[in-house]
Tab-separated table of C-alpha atoms and ligand atoms in Angstrom:
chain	number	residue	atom	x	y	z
K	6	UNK	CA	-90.490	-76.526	58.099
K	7	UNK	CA	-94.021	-76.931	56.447
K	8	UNK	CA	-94.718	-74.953	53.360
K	9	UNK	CA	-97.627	-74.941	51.695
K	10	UNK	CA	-97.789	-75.343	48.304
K	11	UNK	CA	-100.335	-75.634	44.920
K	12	UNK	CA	-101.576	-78.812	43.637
K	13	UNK	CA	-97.952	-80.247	42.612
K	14	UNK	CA	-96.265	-84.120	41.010
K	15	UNK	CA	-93.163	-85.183	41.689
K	16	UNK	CA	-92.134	-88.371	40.306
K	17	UNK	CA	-89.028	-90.213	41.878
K	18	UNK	CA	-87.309	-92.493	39.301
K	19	UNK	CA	-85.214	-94.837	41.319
K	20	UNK	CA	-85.922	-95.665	44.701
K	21	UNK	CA	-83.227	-96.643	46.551
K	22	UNK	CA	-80.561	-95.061	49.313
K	23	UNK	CA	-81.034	-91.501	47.167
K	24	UNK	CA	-84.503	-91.812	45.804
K	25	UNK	CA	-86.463	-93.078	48.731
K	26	UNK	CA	-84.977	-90.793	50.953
K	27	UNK	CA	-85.933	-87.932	48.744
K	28	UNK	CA	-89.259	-88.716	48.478
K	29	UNK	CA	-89.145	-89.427	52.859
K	30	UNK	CA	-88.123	-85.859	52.846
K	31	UNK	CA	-90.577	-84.323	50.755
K	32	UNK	CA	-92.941	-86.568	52.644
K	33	UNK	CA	-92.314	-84.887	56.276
K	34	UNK	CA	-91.679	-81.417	54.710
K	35	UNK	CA	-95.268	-81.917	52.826
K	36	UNK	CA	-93.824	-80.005	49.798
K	37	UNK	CA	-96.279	-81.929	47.300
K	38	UNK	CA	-99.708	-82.569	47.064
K	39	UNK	CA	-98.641	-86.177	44.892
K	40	UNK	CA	-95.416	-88.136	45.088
K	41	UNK	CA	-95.135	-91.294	42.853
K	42	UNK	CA	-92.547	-93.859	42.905
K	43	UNK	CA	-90.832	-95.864	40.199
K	44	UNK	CA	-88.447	-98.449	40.304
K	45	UNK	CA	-87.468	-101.195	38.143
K	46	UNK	CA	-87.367	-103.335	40.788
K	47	UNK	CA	-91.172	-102.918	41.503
K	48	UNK	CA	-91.385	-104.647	44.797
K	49	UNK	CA	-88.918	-102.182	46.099
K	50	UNK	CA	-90.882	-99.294	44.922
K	51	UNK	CA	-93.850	-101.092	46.133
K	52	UNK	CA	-92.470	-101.253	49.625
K	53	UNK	CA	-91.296	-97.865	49.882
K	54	UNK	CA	-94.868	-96.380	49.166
K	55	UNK	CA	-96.626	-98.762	51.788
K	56	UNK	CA	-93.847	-97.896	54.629
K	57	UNK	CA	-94.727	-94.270	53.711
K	58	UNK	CA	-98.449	-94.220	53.471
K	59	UNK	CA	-98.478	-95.864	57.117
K	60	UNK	CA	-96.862	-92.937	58.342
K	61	UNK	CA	-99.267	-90.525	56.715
K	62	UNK	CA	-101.305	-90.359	60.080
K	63	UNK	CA	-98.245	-88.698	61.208
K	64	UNK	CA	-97.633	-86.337	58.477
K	65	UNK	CA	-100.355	-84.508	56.060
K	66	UNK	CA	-102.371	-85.391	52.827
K	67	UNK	CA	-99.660	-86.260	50.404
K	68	UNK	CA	-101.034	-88.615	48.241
K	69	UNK	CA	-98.192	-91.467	47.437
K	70	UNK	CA	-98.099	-94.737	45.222
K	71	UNK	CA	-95.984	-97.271	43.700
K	72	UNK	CA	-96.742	-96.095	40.301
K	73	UNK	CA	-95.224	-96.535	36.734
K	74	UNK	CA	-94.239	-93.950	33.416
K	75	UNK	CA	-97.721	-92.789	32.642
K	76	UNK	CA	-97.826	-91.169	35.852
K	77	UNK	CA	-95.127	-88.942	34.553
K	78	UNK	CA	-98.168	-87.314	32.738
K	79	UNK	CA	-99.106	-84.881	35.388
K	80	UNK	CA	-95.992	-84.199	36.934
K	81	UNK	CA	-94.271	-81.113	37.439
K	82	UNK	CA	-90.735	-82.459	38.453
K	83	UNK	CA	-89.455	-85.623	37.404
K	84	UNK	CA	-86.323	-86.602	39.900
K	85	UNK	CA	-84.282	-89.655	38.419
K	86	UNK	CA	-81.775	-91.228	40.740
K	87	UNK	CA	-82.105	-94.746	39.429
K	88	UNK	CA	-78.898	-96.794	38.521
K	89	UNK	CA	-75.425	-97.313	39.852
K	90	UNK	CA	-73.834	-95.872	42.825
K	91	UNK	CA	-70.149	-95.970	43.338
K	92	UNK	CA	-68.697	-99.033	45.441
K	93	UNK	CA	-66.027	-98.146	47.632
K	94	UNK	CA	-62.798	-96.617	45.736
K	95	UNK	CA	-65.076	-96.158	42.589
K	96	UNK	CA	-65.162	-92.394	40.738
K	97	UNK	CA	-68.493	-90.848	39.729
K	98	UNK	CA	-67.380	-90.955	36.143
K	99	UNK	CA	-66.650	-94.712	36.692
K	100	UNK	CA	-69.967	-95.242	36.621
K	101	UNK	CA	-70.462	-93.589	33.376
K	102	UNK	CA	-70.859	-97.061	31.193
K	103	UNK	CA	-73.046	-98.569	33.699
K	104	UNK	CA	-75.860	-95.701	33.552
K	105	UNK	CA	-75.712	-94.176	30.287
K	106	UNK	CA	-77.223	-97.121	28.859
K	107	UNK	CA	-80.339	-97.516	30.992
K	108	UNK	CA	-80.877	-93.456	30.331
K	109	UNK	CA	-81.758	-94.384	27.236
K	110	UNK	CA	-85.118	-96.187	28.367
K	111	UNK	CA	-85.708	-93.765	31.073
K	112	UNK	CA	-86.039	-90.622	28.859
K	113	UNK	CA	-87.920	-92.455	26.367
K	114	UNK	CA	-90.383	-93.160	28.778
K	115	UNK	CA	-90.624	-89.949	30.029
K	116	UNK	CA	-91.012	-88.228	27.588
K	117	UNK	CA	-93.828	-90.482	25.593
K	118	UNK	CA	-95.990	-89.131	28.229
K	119	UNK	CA	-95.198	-85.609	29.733
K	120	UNK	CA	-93.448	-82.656	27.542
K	121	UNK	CA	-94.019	-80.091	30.080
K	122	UNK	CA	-92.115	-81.124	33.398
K	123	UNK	CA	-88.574	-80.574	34.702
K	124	UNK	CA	-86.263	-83.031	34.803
K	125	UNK	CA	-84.155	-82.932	37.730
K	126	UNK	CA	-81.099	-85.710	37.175
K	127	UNK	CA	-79.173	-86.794	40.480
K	128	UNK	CA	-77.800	-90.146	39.025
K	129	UNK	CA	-73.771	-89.960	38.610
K	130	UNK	CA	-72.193	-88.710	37.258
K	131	UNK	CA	-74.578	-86.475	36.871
K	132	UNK	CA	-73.327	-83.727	35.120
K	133	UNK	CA	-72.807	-85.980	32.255
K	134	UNK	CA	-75.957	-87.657	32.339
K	135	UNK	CA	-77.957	-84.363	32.313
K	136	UNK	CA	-75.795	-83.681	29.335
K	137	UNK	CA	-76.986	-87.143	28.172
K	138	UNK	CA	-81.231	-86.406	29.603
K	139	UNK	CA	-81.189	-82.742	27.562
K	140	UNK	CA	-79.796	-85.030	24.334
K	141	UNK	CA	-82.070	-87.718	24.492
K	142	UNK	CA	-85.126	-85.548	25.354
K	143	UNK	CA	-85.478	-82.779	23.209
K	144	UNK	CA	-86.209	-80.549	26.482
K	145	UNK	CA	-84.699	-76.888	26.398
K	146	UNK	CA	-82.013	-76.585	28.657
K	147	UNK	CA	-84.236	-74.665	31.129
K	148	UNK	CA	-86.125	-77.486	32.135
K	149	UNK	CA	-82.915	-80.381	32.399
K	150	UNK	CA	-81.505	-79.707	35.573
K	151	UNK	CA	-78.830	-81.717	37.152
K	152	UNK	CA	-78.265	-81.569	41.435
K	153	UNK	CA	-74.573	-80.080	40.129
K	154	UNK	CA	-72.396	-78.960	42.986
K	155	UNK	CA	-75.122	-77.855	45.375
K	156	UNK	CA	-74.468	-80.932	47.745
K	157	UNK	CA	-70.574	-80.084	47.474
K	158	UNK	CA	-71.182	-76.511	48.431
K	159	UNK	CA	-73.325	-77.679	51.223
K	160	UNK	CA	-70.473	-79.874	52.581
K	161	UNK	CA	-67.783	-76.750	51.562
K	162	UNK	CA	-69.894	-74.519	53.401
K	163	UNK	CA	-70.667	-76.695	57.250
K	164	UNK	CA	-66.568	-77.440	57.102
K	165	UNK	CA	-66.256	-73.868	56.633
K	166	UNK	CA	-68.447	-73.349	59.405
K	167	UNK	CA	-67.328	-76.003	61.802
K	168	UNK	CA	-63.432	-74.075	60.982
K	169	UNK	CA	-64.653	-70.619	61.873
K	170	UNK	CA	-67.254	-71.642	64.622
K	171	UNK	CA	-70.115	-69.676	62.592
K	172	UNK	CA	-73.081	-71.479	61.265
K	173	UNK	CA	-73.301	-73.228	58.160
K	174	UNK	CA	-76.338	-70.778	56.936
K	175	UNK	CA	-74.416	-67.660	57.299
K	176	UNK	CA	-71.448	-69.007	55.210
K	177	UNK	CA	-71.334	-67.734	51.401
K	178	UNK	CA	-68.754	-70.401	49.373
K	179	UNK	CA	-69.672	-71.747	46.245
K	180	UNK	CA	-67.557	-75.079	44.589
K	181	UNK	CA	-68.321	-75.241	41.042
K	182	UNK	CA	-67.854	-77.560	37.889
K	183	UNK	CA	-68.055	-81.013	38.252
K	184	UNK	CA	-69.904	-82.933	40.865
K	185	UNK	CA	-66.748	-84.994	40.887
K	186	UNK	CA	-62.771	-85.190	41.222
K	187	UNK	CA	-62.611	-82.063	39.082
K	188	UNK	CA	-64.520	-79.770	41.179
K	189	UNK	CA	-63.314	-76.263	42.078
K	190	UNK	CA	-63.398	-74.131	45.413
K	191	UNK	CA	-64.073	-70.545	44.415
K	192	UNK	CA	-62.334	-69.371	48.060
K	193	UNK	CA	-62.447	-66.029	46.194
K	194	UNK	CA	-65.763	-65.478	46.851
K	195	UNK	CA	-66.238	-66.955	50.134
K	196	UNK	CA	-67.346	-64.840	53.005
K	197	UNK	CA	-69.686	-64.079	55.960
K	198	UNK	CA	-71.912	-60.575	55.714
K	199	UNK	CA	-69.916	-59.532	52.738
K	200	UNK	CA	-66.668	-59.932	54.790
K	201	UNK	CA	-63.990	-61.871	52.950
K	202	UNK	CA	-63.068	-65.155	55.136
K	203	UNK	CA	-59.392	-65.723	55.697
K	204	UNK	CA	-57.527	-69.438	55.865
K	205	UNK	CA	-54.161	-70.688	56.011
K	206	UNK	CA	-53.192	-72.781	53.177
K	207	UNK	CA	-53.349	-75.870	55.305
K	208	UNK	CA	-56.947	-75.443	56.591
K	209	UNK	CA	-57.771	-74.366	52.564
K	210	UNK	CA	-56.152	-77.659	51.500
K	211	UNK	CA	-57.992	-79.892	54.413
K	212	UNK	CA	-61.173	-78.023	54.171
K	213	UNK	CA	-61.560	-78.792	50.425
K	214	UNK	CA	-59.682	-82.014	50.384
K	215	UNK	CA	-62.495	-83.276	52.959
K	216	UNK	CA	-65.513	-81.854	50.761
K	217	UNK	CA	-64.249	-83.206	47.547
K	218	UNK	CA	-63.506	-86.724	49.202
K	219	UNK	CA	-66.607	-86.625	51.044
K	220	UNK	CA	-68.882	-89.159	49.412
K	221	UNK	CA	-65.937	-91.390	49.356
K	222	UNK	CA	-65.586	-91.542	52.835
K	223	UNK	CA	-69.234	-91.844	53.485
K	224	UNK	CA	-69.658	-94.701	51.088
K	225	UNK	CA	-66.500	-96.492	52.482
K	226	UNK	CA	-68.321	-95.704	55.912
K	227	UNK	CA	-71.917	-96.614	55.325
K	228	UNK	CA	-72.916	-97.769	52.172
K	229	UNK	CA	-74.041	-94.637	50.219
K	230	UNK	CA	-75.035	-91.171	50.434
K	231	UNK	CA	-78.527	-90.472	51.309
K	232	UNK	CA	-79.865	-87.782	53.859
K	233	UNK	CA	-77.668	-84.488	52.784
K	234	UNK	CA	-78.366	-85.043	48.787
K	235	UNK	CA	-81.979	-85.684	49.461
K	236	UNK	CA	-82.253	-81.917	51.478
K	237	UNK	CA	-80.357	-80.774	48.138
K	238	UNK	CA	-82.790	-82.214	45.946
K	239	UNK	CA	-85.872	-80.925	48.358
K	240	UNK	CA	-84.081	-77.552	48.197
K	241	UNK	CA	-84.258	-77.535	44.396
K	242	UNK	CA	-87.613	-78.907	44.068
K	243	UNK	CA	-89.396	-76.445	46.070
K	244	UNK	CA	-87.281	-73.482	44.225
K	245	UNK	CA	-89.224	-74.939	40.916
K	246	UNK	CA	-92.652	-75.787	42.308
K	247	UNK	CA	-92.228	-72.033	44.672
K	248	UNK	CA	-91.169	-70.351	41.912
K	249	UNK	CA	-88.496	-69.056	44.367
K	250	UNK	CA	-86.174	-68.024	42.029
K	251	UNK	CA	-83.142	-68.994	44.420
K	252	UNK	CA	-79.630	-68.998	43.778
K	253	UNK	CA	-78.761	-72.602	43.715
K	254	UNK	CA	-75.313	-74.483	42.149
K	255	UNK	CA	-77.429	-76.620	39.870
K	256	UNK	CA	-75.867	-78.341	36.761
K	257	UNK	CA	-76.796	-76.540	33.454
K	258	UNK	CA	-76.024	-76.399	30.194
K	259	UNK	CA	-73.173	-73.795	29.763
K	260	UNK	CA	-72.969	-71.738	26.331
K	261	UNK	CA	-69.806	-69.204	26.189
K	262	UNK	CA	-69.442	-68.843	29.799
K	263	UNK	CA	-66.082	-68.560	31.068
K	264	UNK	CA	-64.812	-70.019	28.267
K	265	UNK	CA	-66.657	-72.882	28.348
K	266	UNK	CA	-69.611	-73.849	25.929
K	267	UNK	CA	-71.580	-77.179	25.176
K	268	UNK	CA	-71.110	-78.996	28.883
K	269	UNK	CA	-73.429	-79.331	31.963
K	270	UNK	CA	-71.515	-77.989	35.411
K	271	UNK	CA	-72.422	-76.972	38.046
K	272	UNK	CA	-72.394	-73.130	38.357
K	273	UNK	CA	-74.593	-70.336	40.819
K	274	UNK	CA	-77.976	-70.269	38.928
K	275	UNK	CA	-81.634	-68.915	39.389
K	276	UNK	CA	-83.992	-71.778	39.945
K	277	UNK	CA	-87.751	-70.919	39.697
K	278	UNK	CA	-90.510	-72.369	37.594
K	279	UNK	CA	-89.337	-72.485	34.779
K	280	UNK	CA	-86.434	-74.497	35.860
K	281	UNK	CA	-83.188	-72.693	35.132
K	282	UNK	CA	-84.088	-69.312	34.417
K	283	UNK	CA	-80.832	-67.690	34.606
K	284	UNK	CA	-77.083	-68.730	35.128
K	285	UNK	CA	-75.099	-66.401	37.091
K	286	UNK	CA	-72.489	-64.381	35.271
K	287	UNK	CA	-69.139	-65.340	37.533
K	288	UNK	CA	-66.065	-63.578	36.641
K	289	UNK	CA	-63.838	-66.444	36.936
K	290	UNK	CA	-59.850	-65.434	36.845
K	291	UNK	CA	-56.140	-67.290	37.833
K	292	UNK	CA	-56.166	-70.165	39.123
K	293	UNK	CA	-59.684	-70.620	39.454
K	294	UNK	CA	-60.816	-70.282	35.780
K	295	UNK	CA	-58.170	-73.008	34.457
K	296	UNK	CA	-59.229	-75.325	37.055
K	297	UNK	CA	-63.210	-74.670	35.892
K	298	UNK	CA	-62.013	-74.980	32.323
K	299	UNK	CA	-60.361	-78.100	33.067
K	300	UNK	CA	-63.167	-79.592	34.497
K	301	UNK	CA	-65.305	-78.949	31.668
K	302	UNK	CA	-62.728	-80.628	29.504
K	303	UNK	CA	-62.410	-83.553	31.536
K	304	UNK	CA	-66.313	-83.830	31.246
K	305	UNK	CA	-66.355	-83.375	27.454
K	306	UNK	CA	-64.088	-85.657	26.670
K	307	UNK	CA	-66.248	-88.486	27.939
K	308	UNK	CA	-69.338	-87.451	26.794
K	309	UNK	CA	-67.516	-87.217	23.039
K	310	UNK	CA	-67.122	-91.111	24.055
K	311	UNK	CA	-70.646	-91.540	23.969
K	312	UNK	CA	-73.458	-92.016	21.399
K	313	UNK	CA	-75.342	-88.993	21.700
T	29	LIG	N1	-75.975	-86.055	42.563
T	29	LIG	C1	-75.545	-86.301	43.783
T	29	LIG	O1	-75.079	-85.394	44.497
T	29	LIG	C2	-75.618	-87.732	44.276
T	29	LIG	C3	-75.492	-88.029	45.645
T	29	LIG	C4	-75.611	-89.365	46.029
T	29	LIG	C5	-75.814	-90.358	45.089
T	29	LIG	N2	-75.926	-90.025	43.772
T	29	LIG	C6	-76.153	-91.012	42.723
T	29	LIG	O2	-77.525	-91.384	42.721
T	29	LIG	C7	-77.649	-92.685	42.122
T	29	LIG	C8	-78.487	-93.589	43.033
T	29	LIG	O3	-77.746	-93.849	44.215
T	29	LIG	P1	-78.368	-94.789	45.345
T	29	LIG	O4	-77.385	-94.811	46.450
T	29	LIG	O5	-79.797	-94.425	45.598
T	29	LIG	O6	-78.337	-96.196	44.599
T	29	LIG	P2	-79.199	-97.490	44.959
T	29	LIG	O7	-78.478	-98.651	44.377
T	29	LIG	O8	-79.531	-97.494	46.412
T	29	LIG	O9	-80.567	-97.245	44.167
T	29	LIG	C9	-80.650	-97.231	42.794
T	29	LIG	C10	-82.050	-97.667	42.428
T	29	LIG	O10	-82.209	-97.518	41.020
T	29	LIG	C11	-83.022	-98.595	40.576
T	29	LIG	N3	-82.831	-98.757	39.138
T	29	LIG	C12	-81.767	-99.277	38.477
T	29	LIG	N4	-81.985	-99.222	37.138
T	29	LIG	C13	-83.197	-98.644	36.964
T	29	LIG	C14	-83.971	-98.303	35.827
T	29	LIG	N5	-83.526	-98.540	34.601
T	29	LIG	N6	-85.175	-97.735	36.026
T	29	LIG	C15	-85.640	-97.479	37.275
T	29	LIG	N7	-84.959	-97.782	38.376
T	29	LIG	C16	-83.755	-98.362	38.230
T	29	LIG	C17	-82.539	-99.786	41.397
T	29	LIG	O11	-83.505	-100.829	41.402
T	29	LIG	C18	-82.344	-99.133	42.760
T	29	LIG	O12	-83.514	-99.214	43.558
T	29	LIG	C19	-76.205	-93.184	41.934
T	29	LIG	O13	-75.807	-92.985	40.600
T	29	LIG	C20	-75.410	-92.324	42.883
T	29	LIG	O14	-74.045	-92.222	42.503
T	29	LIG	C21	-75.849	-88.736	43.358
């Protein structure tokens, strides 16, 4: 799974269950000539770069360190997963109040040394918080991405697969809106080859009831999320650095679309270089368009909450 790629920064802003094992993944996939690690607790940065670097005889010539915000200078992707993760029973948009604030510092800092990069936001809930990174920056839109609903339509798409006994690639489902409670299947679209993909109403409710409630059973099983987000983020990152120009359900900034204008979801988008180049045009109807619209309200009414 080794792709080559030019001289390339990516800095990882928060190293813990998400962060480090984002960076472990870019590590073994060698998608980056430099990785650099921030954390405000320093010693855990610290440790996560020397446990890497040992391993480097095993892997290739990414360069990695423990490093701090001027570092953001060179980079081409800055990943922020720093902050609160939900305790068992907690919502993503519980954790609102406990990471807007320390936003605040992060973007600063970014931004008094690189005005070039992409910022890729994974911290929940993270639609909001891009909102919040694309406020606070100044950044167009294009280059303030947020990981959106591409880990929930990874999880849509292997139960899908495990139902129908087809692999996870060769499934085409998409959930949209918010990474959170709000989210919305678009079974409309779902298919293999261009076929439409039929379900019962019970294996529809079970199949989404288990991808929406996913991260809570995970958490209430283990801790935190980790391995399946960091493949999302490595996904992304490579579509940027690549210039790949894949379809991906990143969180953008939505502007008359569906109905909807002035709120990060997650939605199908083109991902290349320039960060979101292009935001897929769905044609949204029924059932599926007032559950999208109500997730954007339920996401604008707490960002009116905050202090923008
Ligand atoms: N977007 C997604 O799909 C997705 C998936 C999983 C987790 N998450 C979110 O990612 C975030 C991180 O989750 P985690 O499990 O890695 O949490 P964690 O507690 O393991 O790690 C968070 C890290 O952030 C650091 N940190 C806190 N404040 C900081 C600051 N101001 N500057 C720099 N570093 C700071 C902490 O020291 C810690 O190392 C959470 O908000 C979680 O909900 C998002």
């Amino acid at each position: 799974m080794k792709t080559q790629l030019r001289s390339s920064r990516v800095v990882i802003i928060g190293t813990g269950a998400v962060g480090a094992t984002t960076a472990y993944t870019l590590l073994l996939r060698e998608r980056v000539s430099e990785l650099v690690l921030i954390d405000a607790n320093k010693d855990k940065a610290l440790g996560e770069a020397l446990d890497m670097n040992h391993g480097l005889p095993f892997t290739g010539g990414v360069k990695l360190w423990a490093g701090d915000y001027s570092d953001c200078a060179d980079a081409d992707v800055i990943v922020i997963a720093a902050g609160a993760s939900q305790r068992p029973g907690e919502t993503r948009i519980d954790l609102l109040k406990r990471n807007a604030g320390i936003f605040d510092t992060i973007i600063q800092n970014i931004v008094k040394y690189n005005d070039h990069g992409i910022i890729l936001v994974a911290t929940n809930p993270v639609d909001i918080l891009s909102y919040v990174s694309l406020k606070k920056s100044g950044f167009p839109s294009n280059r303030v991405i947020g990981s959106g609903t591409l880990l929930d339509s990874a999880r849509f798409r292997y139960l899908i697969g495990q139902n129908k006994g087809i692999n996870p690639r060769s499934i085409h489902a998409h959930i949209v809106g918010e990474h959170g409670d709000s989210e919305v299947p678009l079974w409309s679209l779902a298919n293999v080859a261009g076929i439409d993909l039929e379900f019962s109403d019970e294996d529809r409710e079970e199949i989404f009831n288990s991808t929406k409630n996913a991260a809570y059973e995970i958490i209430n099983a283990k801790g935190a999320t980790s391995y399946a987000i960091a493949l999302a983020l490595d996904r992304i990152i490579v579509s940027i650095l690549q210039n790949e120009g894949s379809v991906l359900n990143v969180s953008t900034l939505l502007q008359d679309y569906n109905g909807v204008s002035d709120v990060y979801l997650g939605v199908p988008s083109i991902v290349d270089r320039t960060g979101v180049r292009e935001v897929l045009d769905l044609k949204l109807t029924g059932q599926e368009l007032e559950k999208f619209q109500a997730s954007a309200n339920k996401l604008k009414s707490e960002i009116s909450k905050l202090e923008l």
